[in-house]
Coordinates of C-alpha atoms in Angstrom, one line a residue:
G60 CA 49.9 -7.7 23.1
A61 CA 50.3 -11.5 23.0
R62 CA 47.2 -13.5 23.7
R63 CA 47.5 -16.4 26.2
G64 CA 45.5 -19.5 25.4
S65 CA 42.6 -19.6 23.0
Q66 CA 40.3 -17.2 24.9
G67 CA 40.7 -13.7 26.1
S68 CA 39.9 -13.3 29.8
D69 CA 36.8 -11.2 28.9
G70 CA 35.5 -13.9 26.6
S71 CA 36.0 -11.7 23.5
D72 CA 37.1 -14.6 21.4
F73 CA 33.9 -16.4 22.1
L74 CA 31.9 -13.3 21.2
D75 CA 34.0 -12.9 18.0
A76 CA 33.1 -16.5 17.1
M77 CA 29.4 -15.9 17.8
G78 CA 29.5 -12.8 15.7
D79 CA 30.9 -14.8 12.8
Y80 CA 28.2 -17.4 13.2
V81 CA 25.5 -14.7 13.2
R82 CA 27.0 -13.1 10.1
E83 CA 27.1 -16.5 8.3
Y84 CA 23.5 -17.3 9.3
N85 CA 22.4 -13.9 8.0
R86 CA 24.3 -14.5 4.7
L87 CA 22.7 -17.9 4.3
G88 CA 19.3 -16.5 5.2
R89 CA 19.6 -13.8 2.5
V90 CA 20.8 -16.4 -0.1
A91 CA 17.8 -18.6 0.8
L92 CA 15.4 -15.7 0.6
Q93 CA 16.8 -14.7 -2.8
G94 CA 16.5 -18.3 -4.0
G95 CA 12.9 -18.5 -2.7
D96 CA 13.7 -21.1 -0.1
V97 CA 11.7 -19.5 2.7
R98 CA 11.8 -22.5 5.0
Q99 CA 15.6 -22.6 4.9
A100 CA 15.8 -18.9 5.4
E101 CA 13.5 -19.2 8.5
E102 CA 15.7 -21.9 9.9
V103 CA 19.0 -20.0 9.7
L104 CA 17.6 -16.5 10.5
K105 CA 15.8 -17.9 13.6
Q106 CA 19.3 -19.2 14.8
A107 CA 20.8 -15.8 14.0
M108 CA 18.1 -14.1 16.1
Q109 CA 18.6 -16.4 19.0
L110 CA 22.4 -16.0 19.1
V111 CA 22.3 -12.2 18.7
E112 CA 19.6 -11.8 21.4
K113 CA 21.4 -14.2 23.8
D114 CA 25.1 -13.1 23.4
L115 CA 25.4 -10.1 21.2
S116 CA 22.6 -7.7 21.9
H117 CA 25.3 -5.1 22.8
N118 CA 26.4 -5.3 19.1
T119 CA 23.9 -2.9 17.7
S120 CA 24.9 -3.1 14.1
L121 CA 24.8 -6.9 14.1
L122 CA 21.4 -6.8 15.8
V123 CA 20.1 -4.3 13.2
L124 CA 21.4 -6.6 10.4
T125 CA 19.7 -9.6 11.9
L126 CA 16.4 -7.8 12.6
N127 CA 16.4 -6.4 9.1
N128 CA 16.7 -9.8 7.5
Y129 CA 14.3 -11.4 10.0
G130 CA 11.7 -8.6 9.2
C131 CA 12.2 -9.3 5.5
L132 CA 11.6 -13.0 6.2
Q133 CA 8.4 -12.3 8.2
K134 CA 7.0 -10.3 5.2
R135 CA 7.8 -13.2 2.9
L136 CA 6.0 -15.6 5.3
G137 CA 2.9 -13.5 4.9
R138 CA 3.3 -11.9 8.4
P139 CA 3.4 -8.2 7.6
Q140 CA 2.4 -7.3 11.2
Q141 CA 5.4 -9.2 12.7
S142 CA 7.6 -7.8 9.9
H143 CA 6.5 -4.2 10.8
A144 CA 7.2 -4.9 14.5
V145 CA 10.7 -6.4 13.9
L146 CA 11.7 -3.6 11.4
S147 CA 10.4 -0.9 13.8
R148 CA 12.8 -2.3 16.4
A149 CA 15.6 -2.2 13.9
L150 CA 14.8 1.4 13.0
S151 CA 14.8 2.4 16.7
L152 CA 18.2 0.9 17.2
L153 CA 19.8 2.4 14.1
P154 CA 20.8 5.8 15.7
A155 CA 22.8 3.9 18.4
A156 CA 24.8 1.9 15.8
P157 CA 28.2 3.4 14.7
P158 CA 27.9 4.2 10.9
E159 CA 31.2 2.4 10.2
A160 CA 30.0 -0.7 12.0
L161 CA 26.8 -0.7 10.0
Q162 CA 28.8 -0.3 6.8
R163 CA 30.9 -3.3 7.8
E164 CA 27.8 -5.4 8.4
G165 CA 26.4 -4.2 5.1
V166 CA 23.2 -2.7 6.4
D167 CA 21.9 0.9 6.7
T168 CA 18.9 3.0 7.3
A169 CA 17.8 2.9 3.6
D170 CA 17.7 -0.9 3.6
V171 CA 15.5 -1.1 6.7
L172 CA 13.3 1.7 5.4
L173 CA 12.7 -0.1 2.1
N174 CA 11.8 -3.3 3.9
M175 CA 9.5 -1.3 6.2
S176 CA 7.7 0.3 3.2
A177 CA 7.0 -3.2 1.9
A178 CA 5.6 -4.3 5.3
L179 CA 3.4 -1.1 5.5
S180 CA 2.2 -1.7 1.9
A181 CA 1.3 -5.3 2.8
L182 CA -0.7 -3.9 5.7
G183 CA -2.6 -1.6 3.4
R184 CA -0.9 1.5 4.9
H185 CA 0.0 2.9 1.5
G186 CA 0.4 6.5 2.5
E187 CA 2.9 5.6 5.2
A188 CA 4.6 3.2 2.8
L189 CA 5.2 6.0 0.3
G190 CA 6.5 8.3 2.9
T191 CA 8.9 5.6 4.0
V192 CA 10.1 5.0 0.5
E193 CA 10.7 8.8 0.2
R194 CA 12.8 8.7 3.4
A195 CA 14.8 5.8 2.0
A196 CA 15.4 7.7 -1.2
R197 CA 16.8 10.6 0.8
E198 CA 19.1 8.2 2.7
L199 CA 20.3 6.7 -0.5
A200 CA 20.9 10.1 -2.1
A201 CA 23.0 11.1 1.0
R202 CA 24.9 7.8 0.8
V203 CA 25.7 8.3 -2.9
G204 CA 26.7 12.0 -2.1
G205 CA 28.9 10.8 0.7
V206 CA 27.2 13.0 3.2

């Protein structure tokens, strides 16, 4: 139907805008991490975390994306314990996220598991890290197979 004014009565336009901000902060954070600019990554990913926690915690796939990137950042900052905690939260939320929404956000179980294995390895938990990599490999095989 036709939209009146600039905002839906349920505030959905506001939430759409917030979602776009969070996606952009995540994108900038990933670019900064890839470029080795950890300080810049921390700045934008902290903002992504604050926004998603405040206004978009119902958007599970966006929360998982943000937690995954934030967990990656924590590991790069030499905080494997925090990284593990953040990624554990992402993993626990994954089953609640619709697969097509995760696909749209560009994150999936394999991504989170691979980051988790790096955190476990940094914590000296190499057996668990290996098991996590194997789980990620199974996820990737299923993804490629279209299962």
